[in-house]
Short mmCIF file of C-alpha atoms in Angstrom, two decimals:
data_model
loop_
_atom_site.label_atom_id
_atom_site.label_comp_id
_atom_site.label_asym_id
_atom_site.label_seq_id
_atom_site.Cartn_x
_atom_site.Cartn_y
_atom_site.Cartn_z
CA UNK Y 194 11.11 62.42 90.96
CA UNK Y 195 11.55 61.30 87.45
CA UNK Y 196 8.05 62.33 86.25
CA UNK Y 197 8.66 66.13 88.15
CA UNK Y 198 11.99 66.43 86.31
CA UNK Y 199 10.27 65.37 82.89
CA UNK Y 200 7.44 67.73 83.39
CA UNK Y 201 10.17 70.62 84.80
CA UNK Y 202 12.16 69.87 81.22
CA UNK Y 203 8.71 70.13 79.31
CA UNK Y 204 9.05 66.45 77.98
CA UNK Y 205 6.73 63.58 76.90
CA UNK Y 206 7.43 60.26 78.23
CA UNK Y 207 7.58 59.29 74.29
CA UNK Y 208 10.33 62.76 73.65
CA UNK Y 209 12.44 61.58 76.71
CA UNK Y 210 12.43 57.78 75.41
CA UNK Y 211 13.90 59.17 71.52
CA UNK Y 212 16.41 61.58 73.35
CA UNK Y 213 17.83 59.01 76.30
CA UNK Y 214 17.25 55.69 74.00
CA UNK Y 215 15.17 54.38 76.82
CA UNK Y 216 11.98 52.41 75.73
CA UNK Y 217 8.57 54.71 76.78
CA UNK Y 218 7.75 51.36 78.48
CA UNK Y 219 10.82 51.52 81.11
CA UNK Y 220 10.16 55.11 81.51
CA UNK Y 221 6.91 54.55 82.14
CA UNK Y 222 7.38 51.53 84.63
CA UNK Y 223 10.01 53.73 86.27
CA UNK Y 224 7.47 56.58 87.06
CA UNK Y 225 4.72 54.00 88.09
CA UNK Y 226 7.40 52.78 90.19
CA UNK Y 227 7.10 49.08 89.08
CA UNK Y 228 10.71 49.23 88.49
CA UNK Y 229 12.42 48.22 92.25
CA UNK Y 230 15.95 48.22 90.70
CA UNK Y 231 16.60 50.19 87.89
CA UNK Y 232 19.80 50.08 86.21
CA UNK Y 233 22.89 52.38 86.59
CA UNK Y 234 23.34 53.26 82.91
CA UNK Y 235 19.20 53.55 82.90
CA UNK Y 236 19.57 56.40 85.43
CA UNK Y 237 22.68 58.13 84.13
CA UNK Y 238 20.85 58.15 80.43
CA UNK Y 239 17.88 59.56 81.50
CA UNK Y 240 19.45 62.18 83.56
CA UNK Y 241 21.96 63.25 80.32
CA UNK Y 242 18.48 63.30 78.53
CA UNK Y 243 16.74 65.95 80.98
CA UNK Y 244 20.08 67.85 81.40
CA UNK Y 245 20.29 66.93 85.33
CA UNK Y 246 23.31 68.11 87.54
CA UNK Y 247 24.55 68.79 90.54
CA UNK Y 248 22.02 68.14 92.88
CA UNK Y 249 19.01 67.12 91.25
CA UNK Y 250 21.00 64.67 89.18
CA UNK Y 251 22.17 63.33 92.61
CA UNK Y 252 19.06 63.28 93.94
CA UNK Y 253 17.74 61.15 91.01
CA UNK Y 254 20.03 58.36 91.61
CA UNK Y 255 19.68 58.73 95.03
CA UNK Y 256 16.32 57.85 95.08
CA UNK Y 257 16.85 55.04 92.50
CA UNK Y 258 18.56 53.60 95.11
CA UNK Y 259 22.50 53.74 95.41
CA UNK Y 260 23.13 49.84 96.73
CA UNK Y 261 20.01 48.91 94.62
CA UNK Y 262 21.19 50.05 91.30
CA UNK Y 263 22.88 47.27 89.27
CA UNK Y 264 24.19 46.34 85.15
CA UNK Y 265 23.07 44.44 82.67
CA UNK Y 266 25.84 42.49 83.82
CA UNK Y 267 24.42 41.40 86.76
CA UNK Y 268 21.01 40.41 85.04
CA UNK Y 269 22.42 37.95 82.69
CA UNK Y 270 23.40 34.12 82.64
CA UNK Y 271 27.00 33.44 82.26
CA UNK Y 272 28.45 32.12 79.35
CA UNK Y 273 28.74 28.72 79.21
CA UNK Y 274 31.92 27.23 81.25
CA UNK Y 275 34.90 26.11 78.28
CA UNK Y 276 36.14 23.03 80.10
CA UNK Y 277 40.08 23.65 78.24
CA UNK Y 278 41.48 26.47 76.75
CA UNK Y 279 41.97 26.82 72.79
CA UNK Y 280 44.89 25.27 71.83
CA UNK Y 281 47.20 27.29 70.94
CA UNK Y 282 45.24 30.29 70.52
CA UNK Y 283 46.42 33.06 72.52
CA UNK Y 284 47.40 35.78 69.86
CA UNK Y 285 43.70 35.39 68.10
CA UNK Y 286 42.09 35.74 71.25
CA UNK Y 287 44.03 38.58 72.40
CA UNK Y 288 43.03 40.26 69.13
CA UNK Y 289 39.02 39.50 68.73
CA UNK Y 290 38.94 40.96 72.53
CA UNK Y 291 40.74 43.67 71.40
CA UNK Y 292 38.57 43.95 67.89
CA UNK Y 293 35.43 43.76 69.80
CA UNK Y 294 36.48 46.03 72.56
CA UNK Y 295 37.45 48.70 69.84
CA UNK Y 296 34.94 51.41 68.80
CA UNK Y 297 33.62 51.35 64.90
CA UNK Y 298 33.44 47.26 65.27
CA UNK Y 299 29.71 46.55 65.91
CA UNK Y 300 29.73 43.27 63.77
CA UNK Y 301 32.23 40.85 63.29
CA UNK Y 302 32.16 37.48 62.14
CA UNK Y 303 34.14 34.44 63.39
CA UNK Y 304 34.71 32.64 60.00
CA UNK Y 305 36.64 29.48 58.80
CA UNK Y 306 36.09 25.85 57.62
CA UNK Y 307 34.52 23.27 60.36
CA UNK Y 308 36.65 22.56 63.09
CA UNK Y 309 39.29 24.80 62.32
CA UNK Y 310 38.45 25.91 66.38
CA UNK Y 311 35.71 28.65 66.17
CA UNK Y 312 33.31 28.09 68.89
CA UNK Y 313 35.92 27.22 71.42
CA UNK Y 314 37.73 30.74 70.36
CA UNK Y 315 34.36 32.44 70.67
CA UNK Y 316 33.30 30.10 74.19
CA UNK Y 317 37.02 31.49 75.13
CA UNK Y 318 36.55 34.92 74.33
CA UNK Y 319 33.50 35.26 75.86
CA UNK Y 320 34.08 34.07 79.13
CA UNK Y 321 37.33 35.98 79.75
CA UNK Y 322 34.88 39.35 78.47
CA UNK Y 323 32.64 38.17 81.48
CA UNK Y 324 34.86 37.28 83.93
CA UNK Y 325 36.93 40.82 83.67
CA UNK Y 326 33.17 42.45 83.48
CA UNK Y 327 34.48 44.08 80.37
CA UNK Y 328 30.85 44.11 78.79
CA UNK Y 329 27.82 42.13 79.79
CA UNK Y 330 27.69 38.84 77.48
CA UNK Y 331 24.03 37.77 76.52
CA UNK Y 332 25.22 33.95 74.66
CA UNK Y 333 22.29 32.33 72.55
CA UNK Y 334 23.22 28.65 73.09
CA UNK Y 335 22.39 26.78 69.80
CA UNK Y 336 18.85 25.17 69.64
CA UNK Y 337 17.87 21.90 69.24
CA UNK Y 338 17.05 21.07 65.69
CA UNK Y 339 13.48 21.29 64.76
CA UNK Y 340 12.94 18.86 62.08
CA UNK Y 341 12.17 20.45 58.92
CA UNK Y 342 13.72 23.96 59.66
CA UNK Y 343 16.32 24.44 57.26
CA UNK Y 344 18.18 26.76 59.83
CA UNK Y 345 17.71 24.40 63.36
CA UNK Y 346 15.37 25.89 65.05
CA UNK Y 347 11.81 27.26 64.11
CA UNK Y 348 12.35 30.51 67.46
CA UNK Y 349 13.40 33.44 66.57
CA UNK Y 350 16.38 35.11 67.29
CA UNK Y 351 14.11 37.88 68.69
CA UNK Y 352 12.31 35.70 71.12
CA UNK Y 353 15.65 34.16 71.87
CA UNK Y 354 17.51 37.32 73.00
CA UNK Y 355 14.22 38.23 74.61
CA UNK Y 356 14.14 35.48 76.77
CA UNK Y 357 17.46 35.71 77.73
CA UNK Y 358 16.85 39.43 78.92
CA UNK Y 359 13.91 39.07 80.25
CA UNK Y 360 11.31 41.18 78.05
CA UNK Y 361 8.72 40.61 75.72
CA UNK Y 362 9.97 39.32 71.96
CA UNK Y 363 9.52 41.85 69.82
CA UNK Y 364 12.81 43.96 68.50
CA UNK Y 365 11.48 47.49 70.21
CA UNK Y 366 11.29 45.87 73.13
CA UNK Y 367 14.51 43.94 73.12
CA UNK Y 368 15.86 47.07 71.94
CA UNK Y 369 14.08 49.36 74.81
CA UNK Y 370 15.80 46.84 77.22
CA UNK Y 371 19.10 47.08 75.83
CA UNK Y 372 19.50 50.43 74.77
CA UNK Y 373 20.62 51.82 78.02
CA UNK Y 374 23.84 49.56 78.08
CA UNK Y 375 26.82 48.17 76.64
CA UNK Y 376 26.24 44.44 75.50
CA UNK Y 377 27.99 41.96 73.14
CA UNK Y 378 24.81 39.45 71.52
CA UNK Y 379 26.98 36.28 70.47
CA UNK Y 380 24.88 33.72 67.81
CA UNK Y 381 25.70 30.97 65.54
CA UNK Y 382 25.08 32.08 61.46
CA UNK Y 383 23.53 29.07 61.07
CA UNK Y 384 20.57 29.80 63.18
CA UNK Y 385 19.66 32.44 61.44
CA UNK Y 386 17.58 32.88 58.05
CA UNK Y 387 16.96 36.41 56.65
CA UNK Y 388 14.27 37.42 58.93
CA UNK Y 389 16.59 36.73 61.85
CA UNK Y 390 19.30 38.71 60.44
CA UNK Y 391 17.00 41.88 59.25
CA UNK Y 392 16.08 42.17 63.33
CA UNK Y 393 19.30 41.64 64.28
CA UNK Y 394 19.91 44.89 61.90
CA UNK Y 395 17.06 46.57 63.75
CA UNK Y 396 18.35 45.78 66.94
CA UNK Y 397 22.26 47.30 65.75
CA UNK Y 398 19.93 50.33 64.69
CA UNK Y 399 18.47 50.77 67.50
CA UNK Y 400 20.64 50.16 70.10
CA UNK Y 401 24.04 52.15 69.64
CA UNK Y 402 26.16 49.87 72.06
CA UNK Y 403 25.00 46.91 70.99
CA UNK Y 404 27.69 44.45 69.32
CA UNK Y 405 27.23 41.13 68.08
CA UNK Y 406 29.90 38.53 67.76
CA UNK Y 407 28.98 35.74 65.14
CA UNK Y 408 29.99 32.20 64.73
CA UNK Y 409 30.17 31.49 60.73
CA UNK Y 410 31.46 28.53 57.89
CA UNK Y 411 30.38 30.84 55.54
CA UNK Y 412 33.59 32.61 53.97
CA UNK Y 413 31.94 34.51 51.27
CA UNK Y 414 32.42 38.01 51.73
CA UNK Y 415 29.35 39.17 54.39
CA UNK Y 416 26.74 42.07 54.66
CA UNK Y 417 28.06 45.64 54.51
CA UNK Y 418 29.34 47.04 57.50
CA UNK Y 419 30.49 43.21 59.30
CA UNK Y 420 33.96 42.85 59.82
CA UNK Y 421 35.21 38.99 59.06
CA UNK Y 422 37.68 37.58 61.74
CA UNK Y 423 38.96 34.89 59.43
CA UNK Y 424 40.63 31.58 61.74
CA UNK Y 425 43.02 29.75 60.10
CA UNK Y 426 44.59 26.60 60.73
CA UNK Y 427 47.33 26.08 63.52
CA UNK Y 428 50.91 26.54 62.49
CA UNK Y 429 52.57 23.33 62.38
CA UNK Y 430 56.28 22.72 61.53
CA UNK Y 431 57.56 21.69 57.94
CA UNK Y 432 57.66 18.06 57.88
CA UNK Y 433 59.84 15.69 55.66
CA UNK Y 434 59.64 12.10 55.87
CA UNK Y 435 63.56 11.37 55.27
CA UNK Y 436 64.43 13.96 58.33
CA UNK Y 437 62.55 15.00 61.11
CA UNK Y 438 63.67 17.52 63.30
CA UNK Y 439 62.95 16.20 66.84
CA UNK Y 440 63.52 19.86 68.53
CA UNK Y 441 61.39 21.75 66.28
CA UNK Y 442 58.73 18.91 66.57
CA UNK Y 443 58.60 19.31 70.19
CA UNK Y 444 58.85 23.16 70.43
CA UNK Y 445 55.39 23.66 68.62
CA UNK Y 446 51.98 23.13 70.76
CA UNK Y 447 50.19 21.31 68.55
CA UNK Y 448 52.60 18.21 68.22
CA UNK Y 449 53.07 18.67 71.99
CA UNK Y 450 49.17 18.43 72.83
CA UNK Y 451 49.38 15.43 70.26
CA UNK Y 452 52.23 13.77 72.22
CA UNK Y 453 50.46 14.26 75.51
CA UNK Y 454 47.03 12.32 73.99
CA UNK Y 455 49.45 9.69 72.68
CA UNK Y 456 51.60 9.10 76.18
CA UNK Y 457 48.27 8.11 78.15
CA UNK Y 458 48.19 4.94 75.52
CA UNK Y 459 51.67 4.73 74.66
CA UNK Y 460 53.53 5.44 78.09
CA UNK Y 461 56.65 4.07 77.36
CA UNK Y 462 57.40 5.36 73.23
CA UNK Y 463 56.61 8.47 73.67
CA UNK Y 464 59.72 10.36 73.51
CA UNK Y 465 61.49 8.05 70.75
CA UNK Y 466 62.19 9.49 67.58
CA UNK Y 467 60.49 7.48 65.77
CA UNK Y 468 57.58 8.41 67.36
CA UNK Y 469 57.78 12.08 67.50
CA UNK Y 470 58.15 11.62 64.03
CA UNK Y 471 55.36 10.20 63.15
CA UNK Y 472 52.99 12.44 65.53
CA UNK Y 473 54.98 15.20 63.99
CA UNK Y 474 54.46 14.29 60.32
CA UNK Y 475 50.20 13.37 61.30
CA UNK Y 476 50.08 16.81 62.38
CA UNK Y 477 51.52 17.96 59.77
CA UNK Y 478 49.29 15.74 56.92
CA UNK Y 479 46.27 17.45 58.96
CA UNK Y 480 47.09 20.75 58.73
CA UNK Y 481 47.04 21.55 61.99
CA UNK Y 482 43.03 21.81 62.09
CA UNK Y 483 42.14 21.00 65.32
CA UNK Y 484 38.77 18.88 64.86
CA UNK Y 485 41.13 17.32 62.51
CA UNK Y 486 43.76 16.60 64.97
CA UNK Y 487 41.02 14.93 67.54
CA UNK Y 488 39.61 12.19 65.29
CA UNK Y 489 43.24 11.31 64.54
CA UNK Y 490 44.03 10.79 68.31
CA UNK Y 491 40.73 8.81 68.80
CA UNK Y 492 42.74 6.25 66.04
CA UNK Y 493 45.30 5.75 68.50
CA UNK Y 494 42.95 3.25 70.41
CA UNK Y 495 44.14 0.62 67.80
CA UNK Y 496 47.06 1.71 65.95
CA UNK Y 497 50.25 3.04 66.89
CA UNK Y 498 51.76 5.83 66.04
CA UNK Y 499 54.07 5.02 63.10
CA UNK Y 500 50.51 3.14 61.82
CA UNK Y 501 48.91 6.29 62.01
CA UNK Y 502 51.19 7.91 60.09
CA UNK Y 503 50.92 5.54 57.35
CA UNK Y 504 47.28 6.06 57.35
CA UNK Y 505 47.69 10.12 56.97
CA UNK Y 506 50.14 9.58 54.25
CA UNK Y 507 47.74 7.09 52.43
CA UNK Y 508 44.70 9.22 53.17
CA UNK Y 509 44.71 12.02 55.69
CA UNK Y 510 40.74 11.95 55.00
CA UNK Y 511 40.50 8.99 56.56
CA UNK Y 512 42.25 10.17 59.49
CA UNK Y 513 39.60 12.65 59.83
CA UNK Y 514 36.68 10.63 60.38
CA UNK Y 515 36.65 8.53 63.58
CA UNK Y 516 36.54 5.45 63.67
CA UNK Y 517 33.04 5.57 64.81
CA UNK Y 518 32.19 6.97 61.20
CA UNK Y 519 30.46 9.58 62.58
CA UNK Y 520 29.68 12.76 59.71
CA UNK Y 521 32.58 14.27 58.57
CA UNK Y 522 31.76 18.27 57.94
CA UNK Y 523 35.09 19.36 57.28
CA UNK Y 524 35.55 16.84 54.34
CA UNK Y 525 32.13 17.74 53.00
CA UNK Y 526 32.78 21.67 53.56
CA UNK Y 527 36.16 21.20 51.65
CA UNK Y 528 34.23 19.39 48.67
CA UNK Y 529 31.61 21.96 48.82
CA UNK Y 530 34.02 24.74 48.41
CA UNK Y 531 35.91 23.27 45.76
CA UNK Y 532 32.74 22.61 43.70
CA UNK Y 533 31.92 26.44 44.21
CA UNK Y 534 35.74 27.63 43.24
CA UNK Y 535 35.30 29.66 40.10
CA UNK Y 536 37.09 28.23 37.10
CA UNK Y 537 40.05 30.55 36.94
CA UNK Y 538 40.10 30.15 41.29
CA UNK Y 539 39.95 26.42 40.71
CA UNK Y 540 43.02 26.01 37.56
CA UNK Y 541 45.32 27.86 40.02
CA UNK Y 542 44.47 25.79 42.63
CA UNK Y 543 45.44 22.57 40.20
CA UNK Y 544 48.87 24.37 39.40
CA UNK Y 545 49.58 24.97 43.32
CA UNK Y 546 48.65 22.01 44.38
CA UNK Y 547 51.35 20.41 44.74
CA UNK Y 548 54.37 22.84 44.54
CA UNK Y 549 56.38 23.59 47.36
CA UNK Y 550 55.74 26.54 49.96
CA UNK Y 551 55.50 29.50 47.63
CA UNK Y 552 55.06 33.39 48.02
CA UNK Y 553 52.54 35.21 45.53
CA UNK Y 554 55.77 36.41 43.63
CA UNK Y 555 56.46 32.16 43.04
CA UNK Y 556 52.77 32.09 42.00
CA UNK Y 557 53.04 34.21 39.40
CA UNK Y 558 55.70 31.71 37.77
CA UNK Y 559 53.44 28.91 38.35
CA UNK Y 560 50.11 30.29 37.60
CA UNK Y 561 51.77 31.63 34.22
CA UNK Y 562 49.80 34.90 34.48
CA UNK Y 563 50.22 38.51 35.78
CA UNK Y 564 51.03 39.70 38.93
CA UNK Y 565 47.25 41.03 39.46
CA UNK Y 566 46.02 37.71 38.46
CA UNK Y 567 48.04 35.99 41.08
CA UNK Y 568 47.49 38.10 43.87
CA UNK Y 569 43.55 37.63 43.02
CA UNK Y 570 43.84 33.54 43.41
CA UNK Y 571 46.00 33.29 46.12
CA UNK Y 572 43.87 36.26 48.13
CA UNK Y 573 40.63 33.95 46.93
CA UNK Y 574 42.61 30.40 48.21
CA UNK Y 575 43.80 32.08 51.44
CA UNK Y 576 40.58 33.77 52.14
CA UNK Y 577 38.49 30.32 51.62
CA UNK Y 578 40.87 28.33 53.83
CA UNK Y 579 42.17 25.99 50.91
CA UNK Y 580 45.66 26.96 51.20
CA UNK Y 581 47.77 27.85 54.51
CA UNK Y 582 50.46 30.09 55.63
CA UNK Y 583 54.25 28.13 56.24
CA UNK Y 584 55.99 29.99 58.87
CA UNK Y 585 58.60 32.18 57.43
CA UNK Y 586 61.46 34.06 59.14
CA UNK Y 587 60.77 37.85 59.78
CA UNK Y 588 61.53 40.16 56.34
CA UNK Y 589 61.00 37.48 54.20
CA UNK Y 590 57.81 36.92 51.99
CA UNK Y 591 54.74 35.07 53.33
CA UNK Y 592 54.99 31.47 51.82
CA UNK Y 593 51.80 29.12 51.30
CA UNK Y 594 50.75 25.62 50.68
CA UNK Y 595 47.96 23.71 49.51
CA UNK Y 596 45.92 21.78 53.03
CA UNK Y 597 47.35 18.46 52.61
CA UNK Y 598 43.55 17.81 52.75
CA UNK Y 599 42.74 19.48 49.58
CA UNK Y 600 45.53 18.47 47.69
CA UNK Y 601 44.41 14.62 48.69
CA UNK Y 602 40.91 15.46 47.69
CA UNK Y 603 42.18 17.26 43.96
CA UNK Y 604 44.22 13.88 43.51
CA UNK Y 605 41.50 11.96 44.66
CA UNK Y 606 39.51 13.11 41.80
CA UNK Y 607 42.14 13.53 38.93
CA UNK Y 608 43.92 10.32 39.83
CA UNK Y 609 47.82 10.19 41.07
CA UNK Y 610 49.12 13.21 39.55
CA UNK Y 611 48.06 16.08 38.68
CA UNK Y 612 46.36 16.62 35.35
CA UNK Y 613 47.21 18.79 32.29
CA UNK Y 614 45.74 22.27 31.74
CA UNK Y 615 42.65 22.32 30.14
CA UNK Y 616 41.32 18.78 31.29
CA UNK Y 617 37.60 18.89 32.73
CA UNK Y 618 37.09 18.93 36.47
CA UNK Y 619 35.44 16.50 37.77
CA UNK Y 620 33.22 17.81 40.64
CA UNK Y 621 29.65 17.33 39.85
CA UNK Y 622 28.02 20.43 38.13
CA UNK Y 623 31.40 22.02 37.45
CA UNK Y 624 32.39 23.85 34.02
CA UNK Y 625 35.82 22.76 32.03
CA UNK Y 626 38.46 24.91 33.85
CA UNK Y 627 39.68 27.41 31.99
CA UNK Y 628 43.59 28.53 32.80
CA UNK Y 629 44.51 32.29 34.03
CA UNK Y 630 45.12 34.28 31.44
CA UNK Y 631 48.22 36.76 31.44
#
């Protein structure tokens, strides 16, 4: 029936593949009826293609077989099960659905510093898109590392998507397969090297409902075209260590989830002060970063919690790393990225550092330049992760602080307090910082 109504609309099999977006190889397999179960959105393309109604279209997808005819959906593994929930994550989930659901969005990038919670937002995301069927989900699990491959894994993300699909690894036919249907491709950056990302380009080009969703530390503006969902750390309550407000403590998630890890040791202390202060002012010193939050709790094997917060205030770095001294990527990330600050980027991060929460109209008083200058450094702090928002009350301006992590690292480095303008950094392979100029 296919190959009558082709020949009826005066079509090639190669004309009716560029005007449906179906590869010549499913048409083909369709008319040599190799195909048992084609696909609704197959059917309903092609027929759009050859201008099919009424009856003849019916008759077309009546003979492709009404109970027979399934989605990409159906074809594809699910996403891998996300054993907990992110914590505390319920508006950014609510809004990457929404981003990716949205039409214009094709590419968007998860971005952030390590454990700041991105794969369990995208493991969320993607298994609530699957479970409501909202688009079919095809999840690239990450590889093992291949020693010597600077990117994990010597496959390519070709062969990988192909595999999962079910067609041979080449981008036209990945892209003859998915053409036909809706489909969200979700990949970690850092499996990728520039061949990877030129098909995955090829693949956006070629198939017009085709969105990827991409995991990424990198927070360096990306290609043209991506759009960069930027996570943040969790909100976490001002804390002072002369008064501690036990309500507010307890009212925010984060020092709640940290509580609940801390009553399966420490039964009985839980709910004294002194110990919601102390959880309360560790998860404050951390920033709220969640991969931050876990290696503190794995502490509480062998010190309490008023120990712990001694530790934090001595060195939240330390806190960071389990005690198992396992590799610390956060640490190393946030060294990284203040060795690659520019110098003007890095001088108003030395006159921040340690001031109390400010708003961009404060930083122009402390950075002692103009208002364009200060919006420039704080938009470059913010949009690297060194610096985080302070809740504020509604109408009032959006306050920041340095990470507590940072501003231990900058002290780390210049000594106790912070140094004068003008001194040399000391990062490896940095220039002398030179101060904003007004």
């Amino acid at each position: 029936m296919l190959r009558s109504a082709r020949k009826r609309a005066g079509m090639t099999q190669g004309q009716l593949a560029e005007i449906s977006t179906v590869s010549i190889r499913a048409i083909r397999d369709l008319e040599l009826d190799r195909t048992g179960n084609p696909r609704r959105q197959t059917v309903r393309l092609l027929a759009d293609a050859l201008r099919l109604n009424g009856a003849r279209r019916a008759e077309l997808e009546a003979a492709a077989g009404p109970t027979a005819m399934r989605s990409l959906h159906d074809d594809l593994p699910a996403p891998p099960a996300l054993l907990s929930p992110p914590l505390a994550r319920e508006e950014e989930t609510s809004s990457l659905i929404g981003l990716l659901r949205s039409t214009g969005h094709r590419l968007v990038r998860v971005v952030g510093a390590p454990g700041v919670g991105k794969t369990t937002l995208v493991q969320n995301v993607v298994s609530e898109l699957h479970r409501t069927r909202l688009v079919p989900v095809i999840f690239l699990e990450r590889p093992e590392a291949v020693p010597g491959s600077p990117h994990g894994s010597a496959r390519r993300l070709v062969s990988r998507v192909a595999e999962v699909v079910g067609c041979a690894g080449t981008v036209d036919e990945v892209a003859g397969h998915l053409a036909a249907d809706d489909a969200l491709l979700v990949v970690d950056d850092r499996d990728l090297d520039d061949r990877d990302h030129r098909d995955l380009r090829g693949l956006l080009r070629l198939c017009r409902n085709l969105r990827v969703l991409m995991e990424s530390c990198d927070v360096a503006p990306g290609r043209a075209g991506e759009i960069a969902f930027t996570l943040f750390p969790l909100d976490v309550p001002e804390w002072d260590p002369r008064v501690c407000d036990a309500a507010a403590a307890v009212g925010s998630p984060v020092t709640r989830y940290m509580l609940s890890r801390c009553a399966l040791l420490y039964p009985t202390e839980v709910s004294s002060p002194e110990t919601v202060a102390a959880i309360a002012g560790v998860c404050w010193l951390l920033d709220g970063i969640p991969a931050a939050l876990e290696s503190a709790a794995s502490w509480l094997l062998i010190y309490e919690p008023t120990e712990l917060l001694r530790m934090a205030q001595a060195s939240p770095a330390r806190l960071v790393m389990s005690p198992s001294r396992t590799e610390v990527p956060l640490v190393v990330w946030m060294r990284d990225a203040l060795a690659s600050l520019p110098p003007v980027q890095l001088d108003a991060l030395r006159r921040l550092v340690d001031a109390r929460p400010w708003a961009v109209s404060d930083a122009v008083t402390l950075l002692a330049g103009s208002v364009t200058d200060a919006e420039s450094a704080v938009h470059a702090l913010r949009a690297r992760g060194l610096v985080r928002r302070v809740p504020s009350s509604r109408g009032n301006a959006q306050r920041f602080v340095v990470l507590n992590l940072v501003r231990h690292l900058v002290h780390s480095e210049f000594g106790t307090s912070s140094p004068p303008c003008g001194v040399p950094v000391a990062w490896t392979g940095l220039r002398d910082v030179q101060p904003l100029t007004s």
